[in-house]
Amino acid sequence: MQLPSSTLTPTRESRIDVKPFTVRLNLHGDLDFFLRSGARGRGVERSLGEKTSVKDVIEACGVPHPEVGLILVNRQPVDFRYAIANDANVEVYPVGTSYPNFKDKRLQVVRHVRFVVDGHLGKLARDLRLLGFDVAYDSQADDRQLLGIMDRENRALLTRDRRLLMHAVVNTGYCPRSQNAEEQTVEVIRRFDLVGSIAPFTRCLRCNAPLRKVPKAEVIERLEPLTKIYYERFLCCTGCEQIYWAGSHFSKLQKRLDQIRVNFAA
Ligand SMILES: [Zn+2]
């Protein structure tokens, strides 16, 4: 008796069902930042043996999905769930590129004013607060806590940990390219279209709560003798009650702010 060949070799046949195919990716803008340095400036080619979502194909190259603003597969815009099962050309654009034909196909929200910042980016967190932005930051927070606060409080996640940014629950996020805090701050302002929302010295650098103006009389007992003499205007944190005034501390901050503005204008 002869069995049909499919009964003898079922797994082999099911594998044969899916014809291997090749996906060519072209990363636009600065997205090749995420490739190994040897692979930058060239297209990426992937050989696949099974139907795969375009999101997984892109992330397998190292590009986290929150960095992707538009995907074209064979010139047609698609979303992250689009499954590729045949040879395809995939164009991947960063957020903020203008693609006039596909305005309604953007995959990311551009503007976002609330953030949660990875524990390794303390200076960036401080700079963003200095500019008046609402930034959750805890140097001890682990990945789970970062994702939790991002989700509960609808914050954009800022981290240089690409794996974390690739987590399925992340909708909005950004990986600062630079290692320098001022450059990172400028990048974040650009990425999230924040230049019109900058409001310096309105938020506590320590705890993120808004500051309010207070009469000198209200805080005078907490001031050092020289501060009492030389300063008239004071701000007080509505959260931790830290007092701010235009002392040497202030001029240092002002300088830092000026540097950020110069960078932004460049
Ligand atoms: Zn405070």
PDB file of C-alpha atoms and ligand atoms in Angstrom:
ATOM      1  CA  MET A   1       0.000   0.000   0.000  1.00  0.00           C
ATOM      2  CA  GLN A   2       1.267   3.435  -0.860  1.00  0.00           C
ATOM      3  CA  LEU A   3       0.418   6.418   1.308  1.00  0.00           C
ATOM      4  CA  PRO A   4      -0.063   9.806  -0.310  1.00  0.00           C
ATOM      5  CA  SER A   5       3.177  11.714  -0.016  1.00  0.00           C
ATOM      6  CA  SER A   6       1.565  14.519   1.958  1.00  0.00           C
ATOM      7  CA  THR A   7       0.761  12.078   4.752  1.00  0.00           C
ATOM      8  CA  LEU A   8       4.378  11.001   4.875  1.00  0.00           C
ATOM      9  CA  THR A   9       5.866  14.467   4.957  1.00  0.00           C
ATOM     10  CA  PRO A  10       3.274  16.900   6.284  1.00  0.00           C
ATOM     11  CA  THR A  11       5.674  19.392   7.834  1.00  0.00           C
ATOM     12  CA  ARG A  12       7.837  19.588   4.762  1.00  0.00           C
ATOM     13  CA  GLU A  13       4.860  20.187   2.562  1.00  0.00           C
ATOM     14  CA  SER A  14       3.469  22.965   4.794  1.00  0.00           C
ATOM     15  CA  ARG A  15       6.844  24.645   4.612  1.00  0.00           C
ATOM     16  CA  ILE A  16       6.859  24.358   0.837  1.00  0.00           C
ATOM     17  CA  ASP A  17       3.448  26.077   0.830  1.00  0.00           C
ATOM     18  CA  VAL A  18       5.087  29.375   1.822  1.00  0.00           C
ATOM     19  CA  LYS A  19       7.481  30.377  -0.881  1.00  0.00           C
ATOM     20  CA  PRO A  20      10.509  32.242   0.498  1.00  0.00           C
ATOM     21  CA  PHE A  21      10.460  35.903  -0.454  1.00  0.00           C
ATOM     22  CA  THR A  22      12.625  38.988  -0.204  1.00  0.00           C
ATOM     23  CA  VAL A  23      11.744  42.301   1.416  1.00  0.00           C
ATOM     24  CA  ARG A  24      13.815  45.344   0.533  1.00  0.00           C
ATOM     25  CA  LEU A  25      13.662  48.197   3.035  1.00  0.00           C
ATOM     26  CA  ASN A  26      14.664  51.738   2.364  1.00  0.00           C
ATOM     27  CA  LEU A  27      15.011  53.822   5.527  1.00  0.00           C
ATOM     28  CA  HIS A  28      14.512  57.546   5.011  1.00  0.00           C
ATOM     29  CA  GLY A  29      15.621  60.589   7.014  1.00  0.00           C
ATOM     30  CA  ASP A  30      17.746  59.719  10.028  1.00  0.00           C
ATOM     31  CA  LEU A  31      16.236  56.277  10.563  1.00  0.00           C
ATOM     32  CA  ASP A  32      19.456  54.541   9.555  1.00  0.00           C
ATOM     33  CA  PHE A  33      20.720  55.744  12.948  1.00  0.00           C
ATOM     34  CA  PHE A  34      19.164  52.491  14.162  1.00  0.00           C
ATOM     35  CA  LEU A  35      21.185  50.263  11.822  1.00  0.00           C
ATOM     36  CA  ARG A  36      24.597  48.870  12.614  1.00  0.00           C
ATOM     37  CA  SER A  37      27.120  51.448  11.407  1.00  0.00           C
ATOM     38  CA  GLY A  38      28.282  49.120   8.587  1.00  0.00           C
ATOM     39  CA  ALA A  39      24.752  48.885   7.206  1.00  0.00           C
ATOM     40  CA  ARG A  40      24.017  52.636   7.113  1.00  0.00           C
ATOM     41  CA  GLY A  41      23.412  54.430   3.854  1.00  0.00           C
ATOM     42  CA  ARG A  42      22.400  51.256   2.031  1.00  0.00           C
ATOM     43  CA  GLY A  43      19.063  49.554   1.689  1.00  0.00           C
ATOM     44  CA  VAL A  44      18.333  46.580   3.912  1.00  0.00           C
ATOM     45  CA  GLU A  45      17.348  43.237   2.448  1.00  0.00           C
ATOM     46  CA  ARG A  46      15.569  40.499   4.376  1.00  0.00           C
ATOM     47  CA  SER A  47      14.756  36.980   3.258  1.00  0.00           C
ATOM     48  CA  LEU A  48      11.613  35.659   4.887  1.00  0.00           C
ATOM     49  CA  GLY A  49       9.957  32.264   4.898  1.00  0.00           C
ATOM     50  CA  GLU A  50       6.617  33.136   6.415  1.00  0.00           C
ATOM     51  CA  LYS A  51       3.976  35.830   6.369  1.00  0.00           C
ATOM     52  CA  THR A  52       5.232  38.638   8.621  1.00  0.00           C
ATOM     53  CA  SER A  53       3.767  41.958   9.717  1.00  0.00           C
ATOM     54  CA  VAL A  54       5.540  44.979   8.319  1.00  0.00           C
ATOM     55  CA  LYS A  55       6.032  46.196  11.900  1.00  0.00           C
ATOM     56  CA  ASP A  56       8.020  43.062  12.780  1.00  0.00           C
ATOM     57  CA  VAL A  57      10.074  43.331   9.598  1.00  0.00           C
ATOM     58  CA  ILE A  58      10.996  46.942  10.408  1.00  0.00           C
ATOM     59  CA  GLU A  59      11.736  46.286  14.087  1.00  0.00           C
ATOM     60  CA  ALA A  60      13.912  43.290  13.164  1.00  0.00           C
ATOM     61  CA  CYS A  61      16.180  45.854  11.451  1.00  0.00           C
ATOM     62  CA  GLY A  62      16.472  47.770  14.726  1.00  0.00           C
ATOM     63  CA  VAL A  63      13.993  50.594  14.084  1.00  0.00           C
ATOM     64  CA  PRO A  64      11.419  50.892  16.925  1.00  0.00           C
ATOM     65  CA  HIS A  65       7.863  51.398  15.662  1.00  0.00           C
ATOM     66  CA  PRO A  66       7.286  54.764  17.471  1.00  0.00           C
ATOM     67  CA  GLU A  67      10.032  56.186  15.228  1.00  0.00           C
ATOM     68  CA  VAL A  68       8.122  55.300  12.069  1.00  0.00           C
ATOM     69  CA  GLY A  69       5.864  58.004  10.650  1.00  0.00           C
ATOM     70  CA  LEU A  70       4.854  56.437   7.337  1.00  0.00           C
ATOM     71  CA  ILE A  71       5.260  53.079   5.619  1.00  0.00           C
ATOM     72  CA  LEU A  72       4.808  52.470   1.912  1.00  0.00           C
ATOM     73  CA  VAL A  73       4.726  48.890   0.661  1.00  0.00           C
ATOM     74  CA  ASN A  74       5.113  48.789  -3.095  1.00  0.00           C
ATOM     75  CA  ARG A  75       4.250  52.520  -3.054  1.00  0.00           C
ATOM     76  CA  GLN A  76       1.003  52.064  -1.141  1.00  0.00           C
ATOM     77  CA  PRO A  77       0.648  53.397   2.426  1.00  0.00           C
ATOM     78  CA  VAL A  78      -0.012  50.667   5.013  1.00  0.00           C
ATOM     79  CA  ASP A  79      -0.332  50.427   8.781  1.00  0.00           C
ATOM     80  CA  PHE A  80       1.847  48.378  11.140  1.00  0.00           C
ATOM     81  CA  ARG A  81      -0.372  45.280  10.947  1.00  0.00           C
ATOM     82  CA  TYR A  82      -0.001  44.909   7.191  1.00  0.00           C
ATOM     83  CA  ALA A  83       1.254  41.385   6.474  1.00  0.00           C
ATOM     84  CA  ILE A  84       3.928  40.777   3.862  1.00  0.00           C
ATOM     85  CA  ALA A  85       3.891  37.382   2.139  1.00  0.00           C
ATOM     86  CA  ASN A  86       5.600  38.107  -1.185  1.00  0.00           C
ATOM     87  CA  ASP A  87       8.567  40.040  -2.514  1.00  0.00           C
ATOM     88  CA  ALA A  88       8.089  43.682  -1.534  1.00  0.00           C
ATOM     89  CA  ASN A  89       9.734  47.077  -1.482  1.00  0.00           C
ATOM     90  CA  VAL A  90       9.181  48.885   1.799  1.00  0.00           C
ATOM     91  CA  GLU A  91       9.840  52.600   2.213  1.00  0.00           C
ATOM     92  CA  VAL A  92      10.070  53.677   5.861  1.00  0.00           C
ATOM     93  CA  TYR A  93       9.852  57.364   6.783  1.00  0.00           C
ATOM     94  CA  PRO A  94      10.553  59.011  10.141  1.00  0.00           C
ATOM     95  CA  VAL A  95       8.007  61.156  11.956  1.00  0.00           C
ATOM     96  CA  GLY A  96       7.740  64.733  10.771  1.00  0.00           C
ATOM     97  CA  THR A  97       8.779  64.216   7.160  1.00  0.00           C
ATOM     98  CA  SER A  98       6.311  65.955   4.912  1.00  0.00           C
ATOM     99  CA  TYR A  99       4.612  63.510   2.612  1.00  0.00           C
ATOM    100  CA  PRO A 100       1.883  65.588   1.005  1.00  0.00           C
ATOM    101  CA  ASN A 101       0.149  62.681  -0.706  1.00  0.00           C
ATOM    102  CA  PHE A 102      -0.283  60.642   2.433  1.00  0.00           C
ATOM    103  CA  LYS A 103      -1.197  63.101   5.158  1.00  0.00           C
ATOM    104  CA  ASP A 104      -3.992  60.916   6.469  1.00  0.00           C
ATOM    105  CA  LYS A 105      -1.750  57.835   6.534  1.00  0.00           C
ATOM    106  CA  ARG A 106       0.580  59.087   9.240  1.00  0.00           C
ATOM    107  CA  LEU A 107       1.223  56.488  11.895  1.00  0.00           C
ATOM    108  CA  GLN A 108       2.268  58.806  14.727  1.00  0.00           C
ATOM    109  CA  VAL A 109       0.891  61.739  16.625  1.00  0.00           C
ATOM    110  CA  VAL A 110       3.324  64.601  16.030  1.00  0.00           C
ATOM    111  CA  ARG A 111       2.450  66.908  18.912  1.00  0.00           C
ATOM    112  CA  HIS A 112       2.719  65.649  22.458  1.00  0.00           C
ATOM    113  CA  VAL A 113       3.431  67.762  25.562  1.00  0.00           C
ATOM    114  CA  ARG A 114       3.571  65.208  28.377  1.00  0.00           C
ATOM    115  CA  PHE A 115       6.525  62.888  28.806  1.00  0.00           C
ATOM    116  CA  VAL A 116       7.968  60.100  30.857  1.00  0.00           C
ATOM    117  CA  VAL A 117      11.748  60.005  30.773  1.00  0.00           C
ATOM    118  CA  ASP A 118      14.017  56.989  31.255  1.00  0.00           C
ATOM    119  CA  GLY A 119      16.155  57.071  34.438  1.00  0.00           C
ATOM    120  CA  HIS A 120      19.346  57.448  32.341  1.00  0.00           C
ATOM    121  CA  LEU A 121      18.205  60.779  30.872  1.00  0.00           C
ATOM    122  CA  GLY A 122      18.037  62.924  34.018  1.00  0.00           C
ATOM    123  CA  LYS A 123      19.515  66.020  32.389  1.00  0.00           C
ATOM    124  CA  LEU A 124      17.022  65.843  29.542  1.00  0.00           C
ATOM    125  CA  ALA A 125      14.176  65.557  32.074  1.00  0.00           C
ATOM    126  CA  ARG A 126      15.472  68.616  33.909  1.00  0.00           C
ATOM    127  CA  ASP A 127      15.872  70.647  30.716  1.00  0.00           C
ATOM    128  CA  LEU A 128      12.342  69.847  29.603  1.00  0.00           C
ATOM    129  CA  ARG A 129      10.957  70.887  32.996  1.00  0.00           C
ATOM    130  CA  LEU A 130      13.021  74.051  32.784  1.00  0.00           C
ATOM    131  CA  LEU A 131      11.208  74.797  29.525  1.00  0.00           C
ATOM    132  CA  GLY A 132       7.882  74.234  31.280  1.00  0.00           C
ATOM    133  CA  PHE A 133       7.009  70.725  30.067  1.00  0.00           C
ATOM    134  CA  ASP A 134       5.270  68.113  32.166  1.00  0.00           C
ATOM    135  CA  VAL A 135       7.892  65.397  32.697  1.00  0.00           C
ATOM    136  CA  ALA A 136       7.561  62.321  34.879  1.00  0.00           C
ATOM    137  CA  TYR A 137      11.028  61.231  35.965  1.00  0.00           C
ATOM    138  CA  ASP A 138      12.335  58.848  38.562  1.00  0.00           C
ATOM    139  CA  SER A 139      15.971  57.791  38.289  1.00  0.00           C
ATOM    140  CA  GLN A 140      15.095  54.462  39.943  1.00  0.00           C
ATOM    141  CA  ALA A 141      12.113  53.558  37.749  1.00  0.00           C
ATOM    142  CA  ASP A 142      12.351  50.171  36.040  1.00  0.00           C
ATOM    143  CA  ASP A 143      10.970  49.359  32.578  1.00  0.00           C
ATOM    144  CA  ARG A 144       7.658  48.132  33.898  1.00  0.00           C
ATOM    145  CA  GLN A 145       7.129  51.324  35.908  1.00  0.00           C
ATOM    146  CA  LEU A 146       8.055  53.507  32.927  1.00  0.00           C
ATOM    147  CA  LEU A 147       5.567  51.708  30.685  1.00  0.00           C
ATOM    148  CA  GLY A 148       2.923  51.857  33.413  1.00  0.00           C
ATOM    149  CA  ILE A 149       3.104  55.618  33.882  1.00  0.00           C
ATOM    150  CA  MET A 150       3.307  56.141  30.119  1.00  0.00           C
ATOM    151  CA  ASP A 151       0.101  54.206  29.672  1.00  0.00           C
ATOM    152  CA  ARG A 152      -1.873  55.520  32.675  1.00  0.00           C
ATOM    153  CA  GLU A 153      -0.987  59.176  32.171  1.00  0.00           C
ATOM    154  CA  ASN A 154      -0.858  59.251  28.379  1.00  0.00           C
ATOM    155  CA  ARG A 155       2.780  60.329  28.229  1.00  0.00           C
ATOM    156  CA  ALA A 156       5.274  59.965  25.398  1.00  0.00           C
ATOM    157  CA  LEU A 157       8.213  57.746  26.366  1.00  0.00           C
ATOM    158  CA  LEU A 158      11.713  59.185  25.959  1.00  0.00           C
ATOM    159  CA  THR A 159      14.430  56.550  26.154  1.00  0.00           C
ATOM    160  CA  ARG A 160      17.612  55.461  24.411  1.00  0.00           C
ATOM    161  CA  ASP A 161      16.677  51.844  25.088  1.00  0.00           C
ATOM    162  CA  ARG A 162      15.392  50.688  21.698  1.00  0.00           C
ATOM    163  CA  ARG A 163      14.101  47.385  23.042  1.00  0.00           C
ATOM    164  CA  LEU A 164      11.911  49.281  25.484  1.00  0.00           C
ATOM    165  CA  LEU A 165      10.641  51.552  22.725  1.00  0.00           C
ATOM    166  CA  MET A 166       9.744  48.439  20.692  1.00  0.00           C
ATOM    167  CA  HIS A 167       7.437  47.189  23.450  1.00  0.00           C
ATOM    168  CA  ALA A 168       3.952  46.595  22.043  1.00  0.00           C
ATOM    169  CA  VAL A 169       2.239  48.941  24.523  1.00  0.00           C
ATOM    170  CA  VAL A 170       4.267  51.972  23.405  1.00  0.00           C
ATOM    171  CA  ASN A 171       2.251  54.245  21.159  1.00  0.00           C
ATOM    172  CA  THR A 172       4.244  57.445  21.278  1.00  0.00           C
ATOM    173  CA  GLY A 173       7.926  57.657  22.047  1.00  0.00           C
ATOM    174  CA  TYR A 174      11.296  58.832  20.880  1.00  0.00           C
ATOM    175  CA  CYS A 175      14.911  57.741  21.100  1.00  0.00           C
ATOM    176  CA  PRO A 176      17.222  60.761  21.420  1.00  0.00           C
ATOM    177  CA  ARG A 177      20.035  60.332  18.895  1.00  0.00           C
ATOM    178  CA  SER A 178      22.557  62.508  20.709  1.00  0.00           C
ATOM    179  CA  GLN A 179      24.263  61.660  23.994  1.00  0.00           C
ATOM    180  CA  ASN A 180      24.320  65.354  24.912  1.00  0.00           C
ATOM    181  CA  ALA A 181      21.420  66.660  27.005  1.00  0.00           C
ATOM    182  CA  GLU A 182      21.082  70.006  25.234  1.00  0.00           C
ATOM    183  CA  GLU A 183      21.061  68.364  21.813  1.00  0.00           C
ATOM    184  CA  GLN A 184      18.564  65.809  23.085  1.00  0.00           C
ATOM    185  CA  THR A 185      16.305  68.616  24.289  1.00  0.00           C
ATOM    186  CA  VAL A 186      16.412  70.266  20.874  1.00  0.00           C
ATOM    187  CA  GLU A 187      15.623  66.922  19.233  1.00  0.00           C
ATOM    188  CA  VAL A 188      12.587  66.442  21.488  1.00  0.00           C
ATOM    189  CA  ILE A 189      11.337  69.980  20.785  1.00  0.00           C
ATOM    190  CA  ARG A 190      11.611  69.270  17.055  1.00  0.00           C
ATOM    191  CA  ARG A 191      10.110  65.787  17.145  1.00  0.00           C
ATOM    192  CA  PHE A 192       7.055  66.822  19.174  1.00  0.00           C
ATOM    193  CA  ASP A 193       6.601  70.288  17.659  1.00  0.00           C
ATOM    194  CA  LEU A 194       7.056  72.049  20.995  1.00  0.00           C
ATOM    195  CA  VAL A 195       8.667  75.344  20.087  1.00  0.00           C
ATOM    196  CA  GLY A 196       5.405  77.279  20.486  1.00  0.00           C
ATOM    197  CA  SER A 197       4.725  75.753  23.905  1.00  0.00           C
ATOM    198  CA  ILE A 198       7.937  76.664  25.718  1.00  0.00           C
ATOM    199  CA  ALA A 199       7.184  78.395  29.056  1.00  0.00           C
ATOM    200  CA  PRO A 200      10.431  78.671  31.056  1.00  0.00           C
ATOM    201  CA  PHE A 201      10.415  78.769  34.867  1.00  0.00           C
ATOM    202  CA  THR A 202       6.837  77.619  35.250  1.00  0.00           C
ATOM    203  CA  ARG A 203       7.547  74.123  36.592  1.00  0.00           C
ATOM    204  CA  CYS A 204       9.524  72.767  39.527  1.00  0.00           C
ATOM    205  CA  LEU A 205      12.797  71.152  38.457  1.00  0.00           C
ATOM    206  CA  ARG A 206      12.688  68.874  41.477  1.00  0.00           C
ATOM    207  CA  CYS A 207       9.168  67.490  41.439  1.00  0.00           C
ATOM    208  CA  ASN A 208       7.511  68.667  38.182  1.00  0.00           C
ATOM    209  CA  ALA A 209       4.621  70.512  39.889  1.00  0.00           C
ATOM    210  CA  PRO A 210       3.682  73.986  38.548  1.00  0.00           C
ATOM    211  CA  LEU A 211       5.246  77.048  40.203  1.00  0.00           C
ATOM    212  CA  ARG A 212       3.239  79.991  41.485  1.00  0.00           C
ATOM    213  CA  LYS A 213       4.321  83.536  42.214  1.00  0.00           C
ATOM    214  CA  VAL A 214       4.400  84.292  45.934  1.00  0.00           C
ATOM    215  CA  PRO A 215       4.717  87.595  47.809  1.00  0.00           C
ATOM    216  CA  LYS A 216       8.050  87.948  49.598  1.00  0.00           C
ATOM    217  CA  ALA A 217       6.251  88.172  52.931  1.00  0.00           C
ATOM    218  CA  GLU A 218       4.899  84.670  52.468  1.00  0.00           C
ATOM    219  CA  VAL A 219       8.338  83.037  52.183  1.00  0.00           C
ATOM    220  CA  ILE A 220      10.597  85.476  54.020  1.00  0.00           C
ATOM    221  CA  GLU A 221      11.071  83.238  57.024  1.00  0.00           C
ATOM    222  CA  ARG A 222      12.511  80.493  54.846  1.00  0.00           C
ATOM    223  CA  LEU A 223      15.103  82.722  53.110  1.00  0.00           C
ATOM    224  CA  GLU A 224      18.809  83.089  53.826  1.00  0.00           C
ATOM    225  CA  PRO A 225      19.791  86.552  55.150  1.00  0.00           C
ATOM    226  CA  LEU A 226      21.381  87.747  51.876  1.00  0.00           C
ATOM    227  CA  THR A 227      18.494  86.454  49.762  1.00  0.00           C
ATOM    228  CA  LYS A 228      16.139  88.447  51.988  1.00  0.00           C
ATOM    229  CA  ILE A 229      18.101  91.590  51.209  1.00  0.00           C
ATOM    230  CA  TYR A 230      18.801  91.216  47.490  1.00  0.00           C
ATOM    231  CA  TYR A 231      15.711  89.600  45.970  1.00  0.00           C
ATOM    232  CA  GLU A 232      12.121  90.725  45.695  1.00  0.00           C
ATOM    233  CA  ARG A 233      10.396  88.255  43.411  1.00  0.00           C
ATOM    234  CA  PHE A 234       9.808  84.643  44.334  1.00  0.00           C
ATOM    235  CA  LEU A 235       8.192  81.540  42.920  1.00  0.00           C
ATOM    236  CA  CYS A 236       7.059  78.630  45.038  1.00  0.00           C
ATOM    237  CA  CYS A 237       6.440  75.047  43.947  1.00  0.00           C
ATOM    238  CA  THR A 238       2.832  74.016  44.433  1.00  0.00           C
ATOM    239  CA  GLY A 239       4.008  70.459  45.058  1.00  0.00           C
ATOM    240  CA  CYS A 240       7.185  70.362  47.198  1.00  0.00           C
ATOM    241  CA  GLU A 241       7.201  74.058  48.228  1.00  0.00           C
ATOM    242  CA  GLN A 242      10.732  74.629  46.920  1.00  0.00           C
ATOM    243  CA  ILE A 243      11.310  78.385  46.555  1.00  0.00           C
ATOM    244  CA  TYR A 244      12.839  79.804  43.388  1.00  0.00           C
ATOM    245  CA  TRP A 245      14.268  83.275  42.856  1.00  0.00           C
ATOM    246  CA  ALA A 246      16.506  84.981  40.330  1.00  0.00           C
ATOM    247  CA  GLY A 247      19.754  84.174  42.152  1.00  0.00           C
ATOM    248  CA  SER A 248      22.961  82.680  40.774  1.00  0.00           C
ATOM    249  CA  HIS A 249      21.056  79.445  40.400  1.00  0.00           C
ATOM    250  CA  PHE A 250      18.647  81.297  38.118  1.00  0.00           C
ATOM    251  CA  SER A 251      21.353  82.800  35.910  1.00  0.00           C
ATOM    252  CA  LYS A 252      22.880  79.347  35.421  1.00  0.00           C
ATOM    253  CA  LEU A 253      19.481  78.088  34.308  1.00  0.00           C
ATOM    254  CA  GLN A 254      18.974  81.111  32.101  1.00  0.00           C
ATOM    255  CA  LYS A 255      22.307  80.381  30.412  1.00  0.00           C
ATOM    256  CA  ARG A 256      21.324  76.795  29.821  1.00  0.00           C
ATOM    257  CA  LEU A 257      18.036  77.951  28.373  1.00  0.00           C
ATOM    258  CA  ASP A 258      19.798  80.390  26.046  1.00  0.00           C
ATOM    259  CA  GLN A 259      22.035  77.567  24.809  1.00  0.00           C
ATOM    260  CA  ILE A 260      18.993  75.452  24.050  1.00  0.00           C
ATOM    261  CA  ARG A 261      17.397  78.316  22.144  1.00  0.00           C
ATOM    262  CA  VAL A 262      20.570  78.939  20.124  1.00  0.00           C
ATOM    263  CA  ASN A 263      20.687  75.247  19.265  1.00  0.00           C
ATOM    264  CA  PHE A 264      17.094  75.320  18.223  1.00  0.00           C
ATOM    265  CA  ALA A 265      17.547  78.314  15.949  1.00  0.00           C
ATOM    266  CA  ALA A 266      20.500  76.578  14.235  1.00  0.00           C
TER     267      ALA A 266
HETATM  268 ZN    ZN B   1       8.507  70.935  43.563  1.00  0.00          ZN
END
